[in-house]
Amino acid sequence: MSVLAGREAAGGAPEPGDLLEGTEWVAAPPSARSRARPAFGAALRIAAPPLLAAALALTLWEAWVRAFEVREYLVPAPSAVLRALAADPARYLGAARVTLAHALGGLAVGAGSAFLLAVVMAHSRPLERALYPLAILVKVTPVVAVAPLFLIWFGFNAWPKVLVAALITFFPMLVNAVTGLRSVEPAAFDFLRALDASRWQLFWKLRLPSSLPYVLAALRISVPLAVIGAVVAEWFAADTGVGQIIVIANGELDTPTLFAAVLVLALIGVTLTLAIAYIEHRVLFWHESSTGV
Amino acid sequence: MTTVIGVPAVRVRGLSHRYRGDGGPLLALAGVELEVGAGEFVALVGPSGCGKSTLLRVVAGLLEVSGGAVDVLAGSATAARAGHRVGLVTQEPGLLPWRTVAGNIALPLEVTGARADVDALLARVGIAAFARYHPHELSGGMRQRVALARALAHGPRLLLMDEPFGSLDEFAREAMGRELLRIWERDRVSVLFVTHSIREAVLLADRVLVMSAAPGRIVAELPVHLPRPRPRALDETPEFAALLHRVREALGGAP
Ligand SMILES: Nc1ncnc2c1ncn2[C@@H]1O[C@H](COP(=O)(O)OP(=O)(O)OP(=O)(O)O)[C@@H](O)[C@H]1O
Ligand SMILES: [Mg+2]
């Protein structure tokens, strides 16, 4: 599933690097750095199949719409969607920026608070049992139910959007972070305890880095969810962002614009997912998810 | 030959330990008597599940005992732990995979605030060239070398080893044994060494303690009067064979 090239590089023999401070977990191993260049060719190899598949699908779609003269308000041709985009690029760019800010803000608030709560829960079973039902309540609350409510509570500003995105990203981060913070290797834990390491030291030196594979996996799941949450809230408010474009396009049966908005969302989603994958690749060089298969 | 003088590194009297397991309480240790002299190398053998790891964890201050007295380096086990005077090596090396070899060895220094030359420690266990490698780039034997250097980094007076070479092949195992003896002969830390291998116990130790199961207790104590440093072909001598035989007998046919 590696979106990024050069994952296999982590298995290669390291060269004498220049990273003396490489003792810290954030630093990439020398091996990953020295392979940075060939990775570009590999990236091309990996990117080529999905791009070709997309090009083929778009061509067939265009041909189908033209051949059967499908009405534009039912299914617009890709060229019509592109025309809609080109007609007012600033509008889409502005909306994308707003939606991206809402999604990232929501991710920061939701995943951030979930992680802090996970730290508490990972240290105490009774607290975990006490708080877990509340977390599930958050999880099962439908976004479409709370979005209008948040609008009433907070008004027509960024908060309802950020909070809906936060709500939707909260649970995946909580569950994964609790699991991750508990996933310490017993032998490493015993070694540190035999040195009388404090809870604080155990947390920073062992628990936190051990949780990173889980935390980053949770982020990967949460990123598209945050975008969806932001758009749903924008849709209800109908005042800013890509959600607003969708509401208006819907009302006017302007299907090409609707598709263009969806395309913009897809681009946001792909970009964010690639960013997370890149961070995973750099930070988790030591984890089995990035060594080999 | 080591003579036990001064305060022993470990003194265990009438130790019992009961686990509150899910399937009811389990008496893991009962009436264990044990002593490790200062600078002595003591091996502990016994059938699987007899409580060797439990005993070691008690001495390391990781387990609260149910009964008996445990003195470690002239204080309680907790005090020895708090004073950073104990080093621990287990079968799983438990290295931090996101840290380099040098970073892993620096870990006990960061935790205890002790100072030591990481490069010298690496050289001591023969892995100086691998300072910047990560654990996933090392062989099992090299990982155990790192674990050994890490356990020695903060200058402990007592080394607790729980089947440290248990997952290594015979060659690596023997090489590591020799390496350990070399280090021990220089530093004279006290060692309590748990192993499944009778051969390894006799090759390394000054004294072999034999445990028996259900509940775990020490049933025999065999001094090993073999020359030090241990010569290479030691295991081909009749004295060695006789000792092996006696340990086996003490184990009573147990594996
Ligand atoms: N955390 C625990 N909770 C409950 N029972 C335990 C626990 N740890 C060990 N035991 C039990 O205590 C007994 C002794 O276990 P221990 O691990 O000390 O044996 P051991 O001699 O080290 O075995 P091995 O040679 O296989 O490592 C076993 O019967 C085991 O089932
Ligand atoms: Mg054991």
Coordinates of C-alpha atoms in Angstrom, one line a residue, chain B residues 37-248:
Chain B
G37 CA 28.7 -13.2 47.0
A38 CA 30.2 -9.9 46.0
G39 CA 31.9 -10.4 42.6
E40 CA 30.5 -13.9 42.4
F41 CA 29.0 -15.5 39.3
V42 CA 26.0 -17.7 40.2
A43 CA 24.0 -19.7 37.7
L44 CA 20.4 -20.7 38.3
V45 CA 19.0 -23.7 36.5
G46 CA 15.7 -25.5 36.8
P47 CA 12.8 -26.9 34.8
S48 CA 10.6 -24.5 32.9
G49 CA 8.0 -22.7 35.0
C50 CA 9.8 -23.4 38.3
G51 CA 10.0 -19.7 39.1
K52 CA 13.5 -18.6 37.9
S53 CA 12.2 -15.5 36.2
T54 CA 10.0 -14.7 39.2
L55 CA 13.0 -14.9 41.5
L56 CA 15.0 -12.7 39.3
R57 CA 12.2 -10.1 39.1
V58 CA 12.0 -10.1 42.8
V59 CA 15.7 -9.4 43.1
A60 CA 15.4 -6.7 40.5
G61 CA 12.8 -5.0 42.6
L62 CA 10.1 -5.5 39.9
L63 CA 7.9 -7.7 42.0
E64 CA 6.6 -7.2 45.5
V65 CA 7.2 -10.4 47.5
S66 CA 4.5 -12.2 49.5
G67 CA 6.9 -13.3 52.2
G68 CA 10.5 -13.6 53.3
A69 CA 13.5 -11.3 53.2
V70 CA 15.4 -10.0 50.2
D71 CA 18.6 -8.0 50.6
V72 CA 20.3 -6.6 47.5
L73 CA 23.6 -4.9 47.9
A74 CA 23.1 -4.4 51.6
G75 CA 19.7 -2.9 51.3
S76 CA 16.2 -3.7 50.0
A77 CA 15.6 -4.7 46.4
T78 CA 13.7 -1.4 46.0
A79 CA 16.6 0.6 47.4
A80 CA 19.1 -1.1 45.0
R81 CA 16.7 -0.3 42.1
A82 CA 16.3 3.3 43.2
G83 CA 20.1 3.5 43.5
H84 CA 20.6 2.3 39.9
R85 CA 22.9 -0.5 41.1
V86 CA 21.3 -3.3 39.1
G87 CA 21.5 -4.1 35.4
L88 CA 19.0 -6.4 33.7
V89 CA 19.4 -8.5 30.6
T90 CA 16.5 -10.7 29.4
Q91 CA 15.9 -13.2 26.7
E92 CA 14.1 -10.6 24.5
P93 CA 16.7 -7.8 24.3
G94 CA 14.0 -5.2 24.6
L95 CA 15.9 -2.6 22.6
L96 CA 14.2 0.6 21.5
P97 CA 13.9 0.1 17.7
W98 CA 13.7 3.8 16.9
R99 CA 17.1 4.4 18.5
T100 CA 20.5 3.6 17.1
V101 CA 22.7 1.2 18.9
A102 CA 24.5 4.1 20.5
G103 CA 21.2 5.7 21.4
N104 CA 20.1 2.5 23.1
I105 CA 23.2 2.4 25.2
A106 CA 22.7 6.0 26.1
L107 CA 19.2 5.2 27.5
P108 CA 20.2 4.1 31.0
L109 CA 22.6 7.1 31.2
E110 CA 19.6 9.4 30.4
V111 CA 17.4 7.7 32.9
T112 CA 19.9 7.5 35.8
G113 CA 22.0 10.6 35.1
A114 CA 25.1 8.5 35.1
R115 CA 28.0 9.3 32.8
A116 CA 29.9 6.8 30.6
D117 CA 31.7 6.6 27.4
V118 CA 29.2 5.0 25.0
D119 CA 31.9 4.3 22.4
A120 CA 34.1 2.5 25.0
L121 CA 31.0 0.4 26.1
L122 CA 30.4 -0.5 22.5
A123 CA 34.0 -1.5 22.0
R124 CA 33.9 -3.6 25.2
V125 CA 31.2 -5.8 23.7
G126 CA 32.8 -5.8 20.3
I127 CA 30.3 -3.8 18.3
A128 CA 32.0 -0.5 18.0
A129 CA 31.4 -0.4 14.2
F130 CA 27.7 -0.6 14.6
A131 CA 27.1 2.5 16.7
R132 CA 24.8 4.1 14.1
Y133 CA 22.9 1.0 13.1
H134 CA 19.3 0.4 14.3
P135 CA 18.3 -2.8 16.0
H136 CA 16.4 -4.1 13.0
E137 CA 19.7 -4.1 11.1
L138 CA 21.5 -6.3 13.5
S139 CA 21.7 -10.1 14.1
G140 CA 20.3 -11.7 17.2
G141 CA 23.7 -12.1 18.7
M142 CA 24.6 -8.5 18.1
R143 CA 21.4 -7.3 19.6
Q144 CA 22.2 -9.2 22.8
R145 CA 25.6 -7.6 22.8
V146 CA 23.9 -4.2 22.7
A147 CA 21.6 -5.4 25.5
L148 CA 24.6 -6.4 27.6
A149 CA 26.4 -3.1 27.0
R150 CA 23.2 -1.3 27.8
A151 CA 22.9 -3.2 31.1
L152 CA 26.4 -2.3 32.1
A153 CA 26.3 1.3 31.0
H154 CA 25.3 2.9 34.3
G155 CA 27.9 0.9 36.2
P156 CA 25.7 -1.6 38.1
R157 CA 27.2 -3.7 40.9
L158 CA 24.8 -6.6 40.2
L159 CA 24.0 -8.0 36.8
L160 CA 20.7 -10.0 36.6
M161 CA 20.5 -12.1 33.4
D162 CA 17.4 -14.1 32.5
E163 CA 18.3 -16.6 29.8
P164 CA 20.2 -13.8 28.0
F165 CA 21.5 -16.1 25.3
G166 CA 18.4 -18.3 25.1
S167 CA 17.4 -17.4 21.6
L168 CA 20.9 -17.6 20.1
D169 CA 22.4 -20.5 18.2
E170 CA 25.1 -22.6 19.8
F171 CA 28.0 -20.7 18.2
A172 CA 26.7 -17.3 19.1
R173 CA 25.8 -18.6 22.5
E174 CA 29.3 -19.8 23.3
A175 CA 30.9 -16.6 21.9
M176 CA 28.6 -14.5 24.1
G177 CA 29.4 -16.6 27.1
R178 CA 33.2 -16.0 26.6
E179 CA 32.6 -12.4 26.0
L180 CA 30.6 -12.1 29.3
L181 CA 33.3 -13.9 31.2
R182 CA 35.9 -11.6 29.8
I183 CA 33.9 -8.6 30.9
W184 CA 33.1 -10.1 34.3
E185 CA 36.7 -11.0 35.0
R186 CA 37.7 -7.4 34.5
D187 CA 34.8 -5.6 36.3
R188 CA 33.9 -8.2 38.8
V189 CA 30.2 -7.3 39.0
S190 CA 28.2 -9.9 40.8
V191 CA 26.1 -12.0 38.4
L192 CA 22.9 -14.0 38.9
F193 CA 22.5 -15.9 35.6
V194 CA 19.4 -17.9 34.8
T195 CA 19.8 -20.5 32.0
H196 CA 18.2 -23.6 30.6
S197 CA 21.5 -24.9 29.6
I198 CA 23.4 -27.0 32.2
R199 CA 26.5 -26.8 30.1
E200 CA 26.4 -23.0 30.0
A201 CA 25.8 -22.9 33.8
V202 CA 28.9 -25.0 34.5
L203 CA 31.0 -23.2 31.9
L204 CA 30.3 -19.8 33.3
A205 CA 29.5 -19.9 37.0
D206 CA 31.4 -20.2 40.3
R207 CA 28.3 -21.9 41.7
V208 CA 25.3 -23.6 40.2
L209 CA 22.0 -23.5 42.0
V210 CA 19.4 -26.0 41.0
M211 CA 15.7 -25.2 41.4
S212 CA 12.7 -27.5 41.4
A213 CA 9.2 -26.7 40.5
A214 CA 5.7 -26.5 42.2
P215 CA 6.5 -24.6 44.3
G216 CA 9.8 -23.2 43.2
R217 CA 12.7 -23.7 45.7
I218 CA 16.4 -24.3 45.5
V219 CA 17.2 -28.1 45.9
A220 CA 20.9 -28.2 45.3
E221 CA 24.0 -26.1 45.3
L222 CA 27.1 -27.1 43.4
P223 CA 30.4 -25.2 43.6
V224 CA 32.3 -25.3 40.3
H225 CA 35.9 -25.6 41.0
L226 CA 37.3 -25.1 37.6
P227 CA 40.2 -22.8 36.7
R228 CA 39.7 -19.2 35.7
P229 CA 39.9 -17.8 33.2
R230 CA 38.1 -20.8 31.8
P231 CA 40.3 -22.6 29.2
R232 CA 38.9 -23.2 25.8
A233 CA 38.8 -27.0 25.8
L234 CA 37.3 -27.1 29.3
D235 CA 34.2 -28.9 28.2
E236 CA 36.2 -31.9 27.1
T237 CA 37.8 -32.5 30.5
P238 CA 36.5 -35.3 32.8
E239 CA 36.0 -32.7 35.6
F240 CA 33.6 -30.8 33.4
A241 CA 31.7 -34.0 32.5
A242 CA 31.5 -35.0 36.2
L243 CA 30.0 -31.6 37.1
L244 CA 27.5 -31.8 34.3
H245 CA 26.5 -35.2 35.6
R246 CA 26.0 -33.9 39.1
V247 CA 23.8 -31.0 38.0
R248 CA 21.7 -33.4 35.9

